[in-house]
Amino acid sequence: MEKRTALLAGSTGLVGGELLRQLLADDAYLEVHTVARRASGLSHNRLIEHIVDFERLSECELPRIDDAFCALGSTIKKAGSQDAFYKVDFTYVVNLAVYARECGARQFLGVSSLGASPASRNFYLRVKGEMEEAVKKQGPETVQFFRPSIILGERQEKRPGEKLARLLMPIIRPLLVGGLQKYRGIQAATIAEAMIASARNPGKGHITYESDAIALLASLISTSR
């Protein structure tokens, strides 16, 4: 794999933080550029942080990008309203994909959600589905979306619903077999590992991985090491 330059948005979140850590540990990437509203607090000779206003993302001066990773995401409660949530999870993500394409990105790898569909009656899942469709139309030629179920890991903010799901997951996990495996919780580090592995060997066009496929991809990479 030739040396690459990565762009990452959402580096201060749960999955984004894991992506940042793993990208910086991967010698395949000469530089890792992050766009965020605040600094990560990390110091690394291959990390270049850009503190940005996502309303004016195109004003950020970036070099030529090879792989764009996106872990932007919020909740309606955290955002404060459906409109604010839509701005983060749709507008900012689509704008990032467009700008990444303009910066020469070969592929866009984004975190979405299990059940995402533009036809969903659930507002959250509908926005995720609409975002995916918009990125496919306006982003780089290759677009890969990762749709996890419950994301496991320690978040900075409190999400009571997810906390309860994490507590129950060890109990119900053995029951999730066959086609139900995609509903199993998955570690943020596993999602990040799968995304980077997929970036190394991208397919063509639009590819979607659900939780079971994400876990399988990560396990295959770990086994081959």
CSV table of N, CA and C in Angstrom, one decimal, residues 2-165:
chain,number,residue,atom,x,y,z
A,2,GLU,N,0.6,2.1,-1.0
A,2,GLU,CA,1.4,3.4,-1.0
A,2,GLU,C,1.1,4.3,0.2
A,3,LYS,N,2.0,5.2,0.5
A,3,LYS,CA,1.7,6.1,1.6
A,3,LYS,C,0.6,7.0,1.3
A,4,ARG,N,-0.3,7.2,2.3
A,4,ARG,CA,-1.5,8.0,2.0
A,4,ARG,C,-1.6,9.2,3.0
A,5,THR,N,-2.6,10.0,2.7
A,5,THR,CA,-3.0,11.1,3.6
A,5,THR,C,-4.4,10.9,3.9
A,6,ALA,N,-4.8,11.0,5.2
A,6,ALA,CA,-6.1,10.7,5.7
A,6,ALA,C,-6.7,12.0,6.2
A,7,LEU,N,-8.0,12.1,6.0
A,7,LEU,CA,-8.8,13.2,6.6
A,7,LEU,C,-9.8,12.5,7.5
A,8,LEU,N,-10.0,13.1,8.7
A,8,LEU,CA,-10.9,12.5,9.7
A,8,LEU,C,-11.7,13.6,10.3
A,9,ALA,N,-13.0,13.4,10.3
A,9,ALA,CA,-14.0,14.3,11.0
A,9,ALA,C,-14.7,13.5,12.1
A,10,GLY,N,-14.8,14.1,13.3
A,10,GLY,CA,-15.4,13.4,14.4
A,10,GLY,C,-14.4,12.8,15.3
A,11,SER,N,-13.2,13.3,15.3
A,11,SER,CA,-12.1,12.7,16.1
A,11,SER,C,-12.2,12.8,17.6
A,12,THR,N,-13.1,13.6,18.1
A,12,THR,CA,-13.3,13.7,19.5
A,12,THR,C,-14.4,12.8,20.1
A,13,GLY,N,-15.0,12.1,19.2
A,13,GLY,CA,-16.1,11.2,19.6
A,13,GLY,C,-15.6,9.8,19.9
A,14,LEU,N,-16.5,8.9,20.2
A,14,LEU,CA,-16.1,7.5,20.6
A,14,LEU,C,-15.4,6.7,19.4
A,15,VAL,N,-16.1,6.6,18.3
A,15,VAL,CA,-15.5,5.9,17.2
A,15,VAL,C,-14.4,6.7,16.6
A,16,GLY,N,-14.6,8.0,16.5
A,16,GLY,CA,-13.6,8.9,15.9
A,16,GLY,C,-12.3,8.9,16.7
A,17,GLY,N,-12.4,8.9,18.0
A,17,GLY,CA,-11.2,8.8,18.8
A,17,GLY,C,-10.4,7.6,18.5
A,18,GLU,N,-11.1,6.4,18.4
A,18,GLU,CA,-10.4,5.2,18.0
A,18,GLU,C,-9.8,5.2,16.6
A,19,LEU,N,-10.6,5.8,15.7
A,19,LEU,CA,-10.0,6.0,14.3
A,19,LEU,C,-8.7,6.8,14.4
A,20,LEU,N,-8.7,7.9,15.1
A,20,LEU,CA,-7.5,8.7,15.2
A,20,LEU,C,-6.4,8.0,15.8
A,21,ARG,N,-6.6,7.3,16.9
A,21,ARG,CA,-5.5,6.5,17.5
A,21,ARG,C,-4.9,5.4,16.5
A,22,GLN,N,-5.8,4.7,15.8
A,22,GLN,CA,-5.4,3.7,15.0
A,22,GLN,C,-4.7,4.2,13.7
A,23,LEU,N,-5.2,5.3,13.2
A,23,LEU,CA,-4.6,5.9,12.0
A,23,LEU,C,-3.2,6.4,12.3
A,24,LEU,N,-3.0,7.0,13.4
A,24,LEU,CA,-1.7,7.5,13.8
A,24,LEU,C,-0.7,6.3,14.1
A,25,ALA,N,-1.2,5.1,14.4
A,25,ALA,CA,-0.4,4.0,14.6
A,25,ALA,C,-0.1,3.2,13.3
A,26,ASP,N,-0.7,3.6,12.2
A,26,ASP,CA,-0.6,2.9,11.0
A,26,ASP,C,0.4,3.7,10.1
A,27,ASP,N,1.5,3.0,9.8
A,27,ASP,CA,2.6,3.6,9.0
A,27,ASP,C,2.2,3.9,7.6
A,28,ALA,N,1.1,3.4,7.2
A,28,ALA,CA,0.6,3.6,5.8
A,28,ALA,C,0.2,5.0,5.5
A,29,TYR,N,0.0,5.8,6.6
A,29,TYR,CA,-0.5,7.2,6.5
A,29,TYR,C,0.6,8.1,6.9
A,30,LEU,N,1.0,8.9,5.9
A,30,LEU,CA,2.1,9.9,6.1
A,30,LEU,C,1.6,11.0,7.0
A,31,GLU,N,0.3,11.4,6.8
A,31,GLU,CA,-0.3,12.5,7.5
A,31,GLU,C,-1.8,12.2,7.8
A,32,VAL,N,-2.2,12.6,9.0
A,32,VAL,CA,-3.6,12.5,9.4
A,32,VAL,C,-4.1,13.9,9.7
A,33,HIS,N,-5.0,14.4,8.9
A,33,HIS,CA,-5.6,15.7,9.1
A,33,HIS,C,-7.0,15.5,9.7
A,34,THR,N,-7.2,16.2,10.8
A,34,THR,CA,-8.5,16.2,11.4
A,34,THR,C,-9.2,17.6,11.3
A,35,VAL,N,-10.5,17.6,11.2
A,35,VAL,CA,-11.3,18.8,11.2
A,35,VAL,C,-12.3,18.6,12.4
A,36,ALA,N,-12.2,19.6,13.3
A,36,ALA,CA,-13.0,19.5,14.5
A,36,ALA,C,-13.2,20.9,15.1
A,37,ARG,N,-14.2,21.0,16.0
A,37,ARG,CA,-14.5,22.3,16.6
A,37,ARG,C,-13.5,22.5,17.8
A,38,ARG,N,-12.9,21.4,18.3
A,38,ARG,CA,-11.9,21.6,19.4
A,38,ARG,C,-10.8,20.6,19.2
A,39,ALA,N,-9.6,20.9,19.8
A,39,ALA,CA,-8.4,20.1,19.7
A,39,ALA,C,-8.6,18.8,20.4
A,40,SER,N,-8.0,17.7,19.9
A,40,SER,CA,-8.1,16.4,20.5
A,40,SER,C,-7.2,16.3,21.8
A,41,GLY,N,-6.2,17.1,21.9
A,41,GLY,CA,-5.3,17.0,23.1
A,41,GLY,C,-4.2,16.1,22.8
A,42,LEU,N,-4.1,15.4,21.6
A,42,LEU,CA,-3.0,14.5,21.3
A,42,LEU,C,-1.9,15.3,20.6
A,43,SER,N,-0.7,14.8,20.7
A,43,SER,CA,0.4,15.3,20.0
A,43,SER,C,1.1,14.2,19.3
A,44,HIS,N,1.3,14.4,18.0
A,44,HIS,CA,1.9,13.4,17.2
A,44,HIS,C,2.5,14.0,15.9
A,45,ASN,N,3.7,13.5,15.5
A,45,ASN,CA,4.4,14.2,14.4
A,45,ASN,C,3.6,14.0,13.0
A,46,ARG,N,2.7,13.1,13.0
A,46,ARG,CA,1.9,13.0,11.7
A,46,ARG,C,0.5,13.5,11.8
A,47,LEU,N,0.2,14.1,12.9
A,47,LEU,CA,-1.2,14.7,13.2
A,47,LEU,C,-1.2,16.2,12.9
A,48,ILE,N,-2.1,16.6,12.0
A,48,ILE,CA,-2.3,18.0,11.7
A,48,ILE,C,-3.8,18.3,12.0
A,49,GLU,N,-4.1,19.1,13.0
A,49,GLU,CA,-5.4,19.4,13.5
A,49,GLU,C,-5.9,20.7,12.9
A,50,HIS,N,-7.1,20.8,12.4
A,50,HIS,CA,-7.7,22.0,11.8
A,50,HIS,C,-8.9,22.3,12.7
A,51,ILE,N,-8.9,23.4,13.4
A,51,ILE,CA,-10.1,23.8,14.2
A,51,ILE,C,-11.0,24.6,13.3
A,52,VAL,N,-12.2,24.1,13.0
A,52,VAL,CA,-13.0,24.6,12.0
A,52,VAL,C,-14.4,24.9,12.5
A,53,ASP,N,-15.1,25.8,11.7
A,53,ASP,CA,-16.5,26.0,11.8
A,53,ASP,C,-17.1,25.2,10.7
A,54,PHE,N,-17.9,24.2,11.0
A,54,PHE,CA,-18.4,23.3,9.9
A,54,PHE,C,-19.3,24.0,9.0
A,55,GLU,N,-19.8,25.2,9.4
A,55,GLU,CA,-20.6,26.0,8.5
A,55,GLU,C,-19.8,26.5,7.3
A,56,ARG,N,-18.4,26.6,7.6
A,56,ARG,CA,-17.5,27.2,6.5
A,56,ARG,C,-16.4,26.2,6.3
A,57,LEU,N,-16.7,25.0,6.2
A,57,LEU,CA,-15.7,23.9,6.0
A,57,LEU,C,-14.8,24.2,4.8
A,58,SER,N,-15.3,24.7,3.7
A,58,SER,CA,-14.6,24.8,2.5
A,58,SER,C,-13.5,25.9,2.7
A,59,GLU,N,-13.5,26.7,3.7
A,59,GLU,CA,-12.5,27.7,3.9
A,59,GLU,C,-11.2,27.1,4.6
A,60,CYS,N,-11.3,25.8,5.0
A,60,CYS,CA,-10.2,25.1,5.6
A,60,CYS,C,-9.2,24.7,4.5
A,61,GLU,N,-8.0,25.0,4.6
A,61,GLU,CA,-7.0,24.7,3.6
A,61,GLU,C,-6.4,23.3,3.9
A,62,LEU,N,-6.7,22.4,3.0
A,62,LEU,CA,-6.3,21.0,3.2
A,62,LEU,C,-5.4,20.6,2.0
A,63,PRO,N,-4.5,19.7,2.2
A,63,PRO,CA,-3.7,19.2,1.1
A,63,PRO,C,-4.5,18.2,0.3
A,64,ARG,N,-3.9,17.5,-0.7
A,64,ARG,CA,-4.6,16.4,-1.4
A,64,ARG,C,-4.8,15.3,-0.4
A,65,ILE,N,-6.1,14.8,-0.4
A,65,ILE,CA,-6.5,13.7,0.5
A,65,ILE,C,-6.7,12.4,-0.3
A,66,ASP,N,-6.3,11.3,0.3
A,66,ASP,CA,-6.6,10.0,-0.3
A,66,ASP,C,-7.8,9.4,0.3
A,67,ASP,N,-7.9,9.3,1.6
A,67,ASP,CA,-9.0,8.6,2.3
A,67,ASP,C,-9.7,9.6,3.3
A,68,ALA,N,-11.0,9.7,3.2
A,68,ALA,CA,-11.7,10.6,4.1
A,68,ALA,C,-12.6,9.7,5.0
A,69,PHE,N,-12.3,9.8,6.3
A,69,PHE,CA,-13.1,9.1,7.3
A,69,PHE,C,-14.0,10.0,8.1
A,70,CYS,N,-15.2,9.6,8.3
A,70,CYS,CA,-16.2,10.5,8.9
A,70,CYS,C,-16.9,9.7,10.1
A,71,ALA,N,-16.7,10.2,11.3
A,71,ALA,CA,-17.4,9.7,12.4
A,71,ALA,C,-18.3,10.8,13.1
A,72,LEU,N,-18.7,11.7,12.3
A,72,LEU,CA,-19.6,12.8,12.9
A,72,LEU,C,-20.9,12.2,13.2
A,73,GLY,N,-21.5,12.6,14.3
A,73,GLY,CA,-22.8,12.1,14.7
A,73,GLY,C,-23.2,12.7,16.0
A,74,SER,N,-24.5,12.8,16.2
A,74,SER,CA,-25.0,13.4,17.4
A,74,SER,C,-26.3,12.6,17.8
A,75,THR,N,-27.0,13.1,18.7
A,75,THR,CA,-28.4,12.7,19.1
A,75,THR,C,-29.3,13.9,19.1
A,76,ILE,N,-30.6,13.7,19.0
A,76,ILE,CA,-31.5,14.8,19.0
A,76,ILE,C,-31.4,15.5,20.4
A,77,LYS,N,-31.3,14.7,21.5
A,77,LYS,CA,-31.1,15.3,22.8
A,77,LYS,C,-29.9,16.1,22.9
A,78,LYS,N,-28.8,15.6,22.4
A,78,LYS,CA,-27.5,16.4,22.5
A,78,LYS,C,-27.6,17.6,21.6
A,79,ALA,N,-28.1,17.4,20.4
A,79,ALA,CA,-28.1,18.6,19.5
A,79,ALA,C,-29.1,19.6,19.9
A,80,GLY,N,-30.2,19.2,20.6
A,80,GLY,CA,-31.1,20.2,21.1
A,80,GLY,C,-32.4,20.3,20.4
A,81,SER,N,-32.4,19.8,19.1
A,81,SER,CA,-33.7,19.8,18.3
A,81,SER,C,-33.4,19.0,17.1
A,82,GLN,N,-34.5,18.6,16.4
A,82,GLN,CA,-34.4,17.9,15.2
A,82,GLN,C,-33.6,18.6,14.1
A,83,ASP,N,-33.9,19.9,14.0
A,83,ASP,CA,-33.1,20.7,13.0
A,83,ASP,C,-31.7,20.8,13.3
A,84,ALA,N,-31.3,20.9,14.5
A,84,ALA,CA,-29.8,20.9,14.9
A,84,ALA,C,-29.2,19.6,14.6
A,85,PHE,N,-30.0,18.5,14.9
A,85,PHE,CA,-29.5,17.1,14.7
A,85,PHE,C,-29.3,16.9,13.2
A,86,TYR,N,-30.2,17.4,12.4
A,86,TYR,CA,-30.1,17.3,10.9
A,86,TYR,C,-28.9,18.0,10.4
A,87,LYS,N,-28.6,19.1,10.9
A,87,LYS,CA,-27.4,19.9,10.5
A,87,LYS,C,-26.1,19.1,10.7
A,88,VAL,N,-26.0,18.5,11.8
A,88,VAL,CA,-24.8,17.7,12.1
A,88,VAL,C,-24.7,16.4,11.3
A,89,ASP,N,-25.8,15.7,11.4
A,89,ASP,CA,-25.8,14.3,10.8
A,89,ASP,C,-26.1,14.2,9.3
A,90,PHE,N,-26.6,15.3,8.8
A,90,PHE,CA,-26.8,15.3,7.3
A,90,PHE,C,-25.9,16.3,6.7
A,91,THR,N,-26.2,17.6,7.0
A,91,THR,CA,-25.5,18.7,6.3
A,91,THR,C,-24.0,18.7,6.4
A,92,TYR,N,-23.5,18.5,7.6
A,92,TYR,CA,-22.1,18.5,7.9
A,92,TYR,C,-21.4,17.3,7.2
A,93,VAL,N,-22.0,16.2,7.3
A,93,VAL,CA,-21.5,15.0,6.7
A,93,VAL,C,-21.4,15.1,5.2
A,94,VAL,N,-22.5,15.5,4.6
A,94,VAL,CA,-22.5,15.6,3.1
A,94,VAL,C,-21.5,16.7,2.6
A,95,ASN,N,-21.4,17.8,3.4
A,95,ASN,CA,-20.5,18.8,3.0
A,95,ASN,C,-19.0,18.3,3.1
A,96,LEU,N,-18.8,17.5,4.1
A,96,LEU,CA,-17.4,16.9,4.2
A,96,LEU,C,-17.1,16.0,3.0
A,97,ALA,N,-18.1,15.2,2.6
A,97,ALA,CA,-17.9,14.3,1.5
A,97,ALA,C,-17.6,15.1,0.2
A,98,VAL,N,-18.3,16.2,0.0
A,98,VAL,CA,-18.1,17.0,-1.2
A,98,VAL,C,-16.8,17.6,-1.1
A,99,TYR,N,-16.4,18.2,0.0
A,99,TYR,CA,-15.1,18.8,0.1
A,99,TYR,C,-13.9,17.8,0.0
A,100,ALA,N,-14.1,16.6,0.5
A,100,ALA,CA,-13.1,15.5,0.4
A,100,ALA,C,-12.9,15.2,-1.1
A,101,ARG,N,-14.0,15.1,-1.8
A,101,ARG,CA,-13.9,14.8,-3.2
A,101,ARG,C,-13.1,15.9,-3.9
A,102,GLU,N,-13.4,17.2,-3.6
A,102,GLU,CA,-12.7,18.3,-4.2
A,102,GLU,C,-11.2,18.3,-3.9
A,103,CYS,N,-10.9,17.7,-2.7
A,103,CYS,CA,-9.5,17.6,-2.3
A,103,CYS,C,-8.8,16.3,-2.9
A,104,GLY,N,-9.5,15.6,-3.7
A,104,GLY,CA,-8.9,14.5,-4.4
A,104,GLY,C,-9.1,13.2,-3.7
A,105,ALA,N,-10.0,13.1,-2.7
A,105,ALA,CA,-10.2,11.8,-2.0
A,105,ALA,C,-10.6,10.7,-2.9
A,106,ARG,N,-10.0,9.6,-2.8
A,106,ARG,CA,-10.4,8.4,-3.6
A,106,ARG,C,-11.7,7.7,-3.0
A,107,GLN,N,-11.8,7.8,-1.7
A,107,GLN,CA,-12.9,7.1,-1.1
A,107,GLN,C,-13.3,7.9,0.2
A,108,PHE,N,-14.6,7.6,0.6
A,108,PHE,CA,-15.2,8.2,1.8
A,108,PHE,C,-15.7,7.0,2.6
A,109,LEU,N,-15.3,7.0,3.9
A,109,LEU,CA,-15.7,5.9,4.8
A,109,LEU,C,-16.4,6.5,6.0
A,110,GLY,N,-17.7,6.3,6.1
A,110,GLY,CA,-18.5,6.9,7.1
A,110,GLY,C,-19.2,6.0,8.1
A,111,VAL,N,-19.4,6.5,9.3
A,111,VAL,CA,-20.2,5.7,10.3
A,111,VAL,C,-21.6,6.1,10.1
A,112,SER,N,-22.5,5.2,10.0
A,112,SER,CA,-24.0,5.5,9.9
A,112,SER,C,-24.6,4.7,11.0
A,113,SER,N,-25.8,4.1,10.8
A,113,SER,CA,-26.5,3.4,11.8
A,113,SER,C,-27.2,2.2,11.2
A,114,LEU,N,-27.3,1.1,12.0
A,114,LEU,CA,-28.1,0.0,11.6
A,114,LEU,C,-29.5,0.4,11.4
A,115,GLY,N,-30.1,0.0,10.3
A,115,GLY,CA,-31.5,0.4,10.1
A,115,GLY,C,-31.7,1.7,9.3
A,116,ALA,N,-30.6,2.3,8.9
A,116,ALA,CA,-30.6,3.6,8.2
A,116,ALA,C,-31.4,3.4,6.9
A,117,SER,N,-32.4,4.3,6.6
A,117,SER,CA,-33.1,4.2,5.4
A,117,SER,C,-33.9,5.5,5.2
A,118,PRO,N,-33.8,6.0,4.0
A,118,PRO,CA,-34.6,7.2,3.7
A,118,PRO,C,-36.1,7.1,3.8
A,119,ALA,N,-36.5,5.8,3.8
A,119,ALA,CA,-38.0,5.5,3.9
A,119,ALA,C,-38.4,5.2,5.3
A,120,SER,N,-37.5,5.2,6.3
A,120,SER,CA,-37.8,4.9,7.7
A,120,SER,C,-38.8,5.9,8.3
A,121,ARG,N,-39.7,5.4,9.1
A,121,ARG,CA,-40.6,6.3,9.9
A,121,ARG,C,-39.9,6.9,11.1
A,122,ASN,N,-38.7,6.3,11.5
A,122,ASN,CA,-38.0,6.9,12.6
A,122,ASN,C,-37.1,8.0,12.1
A,123,PHE,N,-37.2,9.2,12.7
A,123,PHE,CA,-36.5,10.4,12.2
A,123,PHE,C,-35.0,10.2,12.1
A,124,TYR,N,-34.5,9.6,13.2
A,124,TYR,CA,-33.0,9.4,13.3
A,124,TYR,C,-32.6,8.5,12.1
A,125,LEU,N,-33.2,7.4,11.9
A,125,LEU,CA,-32.8,6.5,10.9
A,125,LEU,C,-33.1,7.0,9.5
A,126,ARG,N,-34.1,7.8,9.4
A,126,ARG,CA,-34.4,8.4,8.1
A,126,ARG,C,-33.3,9.5,7.7
A,127,VAL,N,-32.9,10.3,8.6
A,127,VAL,CA,-31.8,11.2,8.3
A,127,VAL,C,-30.6,10.5,8.0
A,128,LYS,N,-30.2,9.4,8.7
A,128,LYS,CA,-29.0,8.6,8.3
A,128,LYS,C,-29.1,8.1,6.9
A,129,GLY,N,-30.3,7.6,6.6
A,129,GLY,CA,-30.5,7.0,5.2
A,129,GLY,C,-30.4,8.1,4.2
A,130,GLU,N,-31.0,9.3,4.4
A,130,GLU,CA,-30.9,10.4,3.4
A,130,GLU,C,-29.5,10.8,3.3
A,131,MET,N,-28.8,10.9,4.4
A,131,MET,CA,-27.4,11.2,4.4
A,131,MET,C,-26.6,10.3,3.5
A,132,GLU,N,-26.8,9.0,3.7
A,132,GLU,CA,-26.1,8.0,2.9
A,132,GLU,C,-26.3,8.2,1.4
A,133,GLU,N,-27.6,8.4,1.0
A,133,GLU,CA,-27.9,8.6,-0.4
A,133,GLU,C,-27.2,9.9,-1.0
A,134,ALA,N,-27.2,10.9,-0.2
A,134,ALA,CA,-26.6,12.2,-0.7
A,134,ALA,C,-25.1,12.1,-0.8
A,135,VAL,N,-24.5,11.4,0.1
A,135,VAL,CA,-23.0,11.2,0.0
A,135,VAL,C,-22.7,10.3,-1.2
A,136,LYS,N,-23.5,9.3,-1.5
A,136,LYS,CA,-23.2,8.5,-2.7
A,136,LYS,C,-23.3,9.3,-3.9
A,137,LYS,N,-24.2,10.3,-4.0
A,137,LYS,CA,-24.4,11.1,-5.2
A,137,LYS,C,-23.3,12.2,-5.3
A,138,GLN,N,-22.9,12.7,-4.2
A,138,GLN,CA,-22.0,13.9,-4.2
A,138,GLN,C,-20.6,13.7,-3.7
A,139,GLY,N,-20.3,12.6,-3.1
A,139,GLY,CA,-19.0,12.3,-2.6
A,139,GLY,C,-18.0,11.7,-3.6
A,140,PRO,N,-16.9,11.1,-3.1
A,140,PRO,CA,-16.0,10.4,-3.9
A,140,PRO,C,-16.6,9.2,-4.7
A,141,GLU,N,-15.9,8.7,-5.6
A,141,GLU,CA,-16.4,7.6,-6.4
A,141,GLU,C,-16.7,6.4,-5.6
A,142,THR,N,-15.8,6.1,-4.6
A,142,THR,CA,-16.0,5.0,-3.7
A,142,THR,C,-16.5,5.5,-2.4
A,143,VAL,N,-17.6,4.9,-1.9
A,143,VAL,CA,-18.2,5.3,-0.7
A,143,VAL,C,-18.5,4.1,0.1
A,144,GLN,N,-18.0,4.0,1.4
A,144,GLN,CA,-18.3,2.8,2.2
A,144,GLN,C,-18.9,3.3,3.5
A,145,PHE,N,-20.1,2.7,3.8
A,145,PHE,CA,-20.7,3.1,5.1
A,145,PHE,C,-20.7,1.9,6.0
A,146,PHE,N,-20.5,2.2,7.3
A,146,PHE,CA,-20.5,1.2,8.3
A,146,PHE,C,-21.7,1.4,9.3
A,147,ARG,N,-22.5,0.4,9.3
A,147,ARG,CA,-23.8,0.6,10.1
A,147,ARG,C,-23.7,-0.3,11.4
A,148,PRO,N,-23.2,0.2,12.4
A,148,PRO,CA,-23.1,-0.6,13.7
A,148,PRO,C,-24.5,-0.6,14.4
A,149,SER,N,-24.6,-1.6,15.2
A,149,SER,CA,-25.7,-1.6,16.2
A,149,SER,C,-25.3,-0.8,17.4
A,150,ILE,N,-25.5,-1.3,18.6
A,150,ILE,CA,-25.1,-0.5,19.8
A,150,ILE,C,-23.6,-0.5,19.8
A,151,ILE,N,-23.0,0.7,19.9
A,151,ILE,CA,-21.6,0.9,19.9
A,151,ILE,C,-21.1,0.9,21.4
A,152,LEU,N,-20.2,0.0,21.6
A,152,LEU,CA,-19.7,-0.3,23.0
A,152,LEU,C,-18.4,0.5,23.2
A,153,GLY,N,-18.3,1.1,24.4
A,153,GLY,CA,-17.1,1.9,24.7
A,153,GLY,C,-17.5,3.0,25.7
A,154,GLU,N,-16.5,3.6,26.2
A,154,GLU,CA,-16.8,4.7,27.2
A,154,GLU,C,-16.9,6.0,26.6
A,155,ARG,N,-18.1,6.6,26.6
A,155,ARG,CA,-18.4,7.9,26.0
A,155,ARG,C,-18.1,9.0,27.1
A,156,GLN,N,-17.8,10.2,26.6
A,156,GLN,CA,-17.7,11.3,27.6
A,156,GLN,C,-19.1,11.8,28.0
A,157,GLU,N,-20.0,11.8,27.1
A,157,GLU,CA,-21.4,12.2,27.5
A,157,GLU,C,-22.2,11.0,27.9
A,158,LYS,N,-23.3,11.3,28.7
A,158,LYS,CA,-24.1,10.2,29.2
A,158,LYS,C,-25.2,10.0,28.2
A,159,ARG,N,-25.4,8.7,27.9
A,159,ARG,CA,-26.5,8.2,27.0
A,159,ARG,C,-27.2,7.1,27.7
A,160,PRO,N,-28.2,7.4,28.6
A,160,PRO,CA,-28.9,6.3,29.4
A,160,PRO,C,-29.3,5.1,28.6
A,161,GLY,N,-29.9,5.4,27.5
A,161,GLY,CA,-30.4,4.3,26.7
A,161,GLY,C,-29.3,3.3,26.2
A,162,GLU,N,-28.2,3.9,25.8
A,162,GLU,CA,-27.1,3.0,25.4
A,162,GLU,C,-26.5,2.3,26.6
A,163,LYS,N,-26.4,3.0,27.7
A,163,LYS,CA,-25.8,2.4,28.9
A,163,LYS,C,-26.6,1.1,29.3
A,164,LEU,N,-28.0,1.3,29.2
A,164,LEU,CA,-28.8,0.1,29.6
A,164,LEU,C,-28.6,-1.0,28.6
A,165,ALA,N,-28.5,-0.6,27.3
A,165,ALA,CA,-28.3,-1.7,26.2
A,165,ALA,C,-26.9,-2.4,26.4
